Amino acid sequence: MDELQRVVLVHYHEIGLKGHNRSYFEKRLVKNLQALLHAYPIVTIHRISGRIIIFLKEGTEDALACRCAEAAARIPGVARTSTGFKCERDMDVMSAVAIRALAEAEPFVTFKVHARRAHTDFPLDSMQMNRDIGAALCEAFPDKQVKMHDPDVTLFCEVVQNACFIYAHTIRGVGGLPVGASGRVVCLLSSGIDSPVATWKMARRGAVCIGVHFSGRPQTSDASEYLVDEIAEVLERTGCIAKVYTVPFGDYQKEISLCAPPSLRILLYRRLMMKVAEAIAHLEHARALVTGESLGQVASQTIDNLCCTDDAVSLPVFRPLIGTDKLEIIDDAKELGTFDISTQDAPDCCTLFMPRSPETHGKVEVVREAESAFPIDAWVEEIVASAETKLYFRES
Ligand code: ATP
Ligand code: MG
């Protein structure tokens, strides 16, 4: 069997992809895969009839092909990935390759063959291919059963113009849309559990995410900044963060805490954060802000208080976790790989100058009135000017 090449097949959902969107979506996904899978021995990545095929270098080990398929499955826009082979269009070769491909899908009990002929210049039709390859597999796997409806594994055999692709082992991907397909947003990114998950969810819907982290510096250490950098490195692996702005925020909180009514402090900090994030959004051509808030989780996340923070800005504020339970968010954070970082202790601006009994039903007029005692516009300008930035994943 000479021309046997390892491939990874990347499938995406076509639901919601209409007309010219589709070609853009596919190109975006190919570019992201190329950029994010650079550590694997890839020869080329091509779009072929409704899916993307990653061609691996000759001699790529099976285990490495599997790891490549797992890495690809975590990239937004990918619905499923399969490990398989490209081989010549010869029924003897195809049957032998099918045996190898099916073995890779262990453990399973039932299977079926699904053959397809994209080119009618191949002498056998799909029914005949199903029968012949099925017979070879039954002989090679005498303890397995053929099951036409809902089998454990389906072995796909696809004959195209000059070659044949055979694959069985398939894993589920994260789905969504490729990063870069849905515009740009600014995400308020703390080192807590929630906002990394919120950022990831927006990236999974195709948004390019720019993070803004408010550090308690100089009133606290810079420990939270290191944690946010670690979180960003996790998000970067799947292309889910483009850049992070870090801003020292401690002195402004101190100012607010010295002069504002204690119960309104948190709302005033949060409004200032939103205004800074909005100014950064304008610089970054981003059209919305994103937070990790979830309804009722803490005092600042009541409907009244969310209205008070929204009132500070004119950009829309997206809260992808608003209806999510903490336990679900924790599961997502574990899956994403940020949970262990987020549970390390680091003081950030959230832990600074907290009042004993914060307002839970803020009134917009009252908060605006309290805010008018501070030179907010000048502060926003100062804070943005003092921001440090770091680049992560760049769409090409
Ligand atoms: P998280 O786990 O994301 O920190 P939280 O449950 O601690 O959220 P809050 O502290 O009220 O809740 O923060 C609500 C949201 O405000 C966060 O999800 C995040 O989007 C934003 N935020 C809070 N603190 C910061 C910070 N230091 N830097 C950037 N954004 C922040
Ligand atoms: Mg927090």
mmCIF file with all atom_site columns, N, CA and C in Angstrom, residues 2 56 140:
data_model
loop_
_atom_site.group_PDB
_atom_site.id
_atom_site.type_symbol
_atom_site.label_atom_id
_atom_site.label_alt_id
_atom_site.label_comp_id
_atom_site.label_asym_id
_atom_site.label_entity_id
_atom_site.label_seq_id
_atom_site.pdbx_PDB_ins_code
_atom_site.Cartn_x
_atom_site.Cartn_y
_atom_site.Cartn_z
_atom_site.occupancy
_atom_site.B_iso_or_equiv
_atom_site.pdbx_formal_charge
_atom_site.auth_seq_id
_atom_site.auth_comp_id
_atom_site.auth_asym_id
_atom_site.auth_atom_id
_atom_site.pdbx_PDB_model_num
ATOM 1 N N  . ASP A 1 2   ? 1.294   1.719  -1.170 1.00 0.00 ? 2   ASP A N  1
ATOM 2 C CA . ASP A 1 2   ? 2.157   2.905  -1.166 1.00 0.00 ? 2   ASP A CA 1
ATOM 3 C C  . ASP A 1 2   ? 1.384   4.138  -0.746 1.00 0.00 ? 2   ASP A C  1
ATOM 4 N N  . LEU A 1 56  ? -1.505  15.135 6.419  1.00 0.00 ? 56  LEU A N  1
ATOM 5 C CA . LEU A 1 56  ? -0.335  15.049 7.296  1.00 0.00 ? 56  LEU A CA 1
ATOM 6 C C  . LEU A 1 56  ? 0.859   14.481 6.523  1.00 0.00 ? 56  LEU A C  1
ATOM 7 N N  . ALA A 1 140 ? -12.705 -9.426 8.818  1.00 0.00 ? 140 ALA A N  1
ATOM 8 C CA . ALA A 1 140 ? -11.613 -8.992 9.699  1.00 0.00 ? 140 ALA A CA 1
ATOM 9 C C  . ALA A 1 140 ? -12.060 -8.814 11.149 1.00 0.00 ? 140 ALA A C  1
#
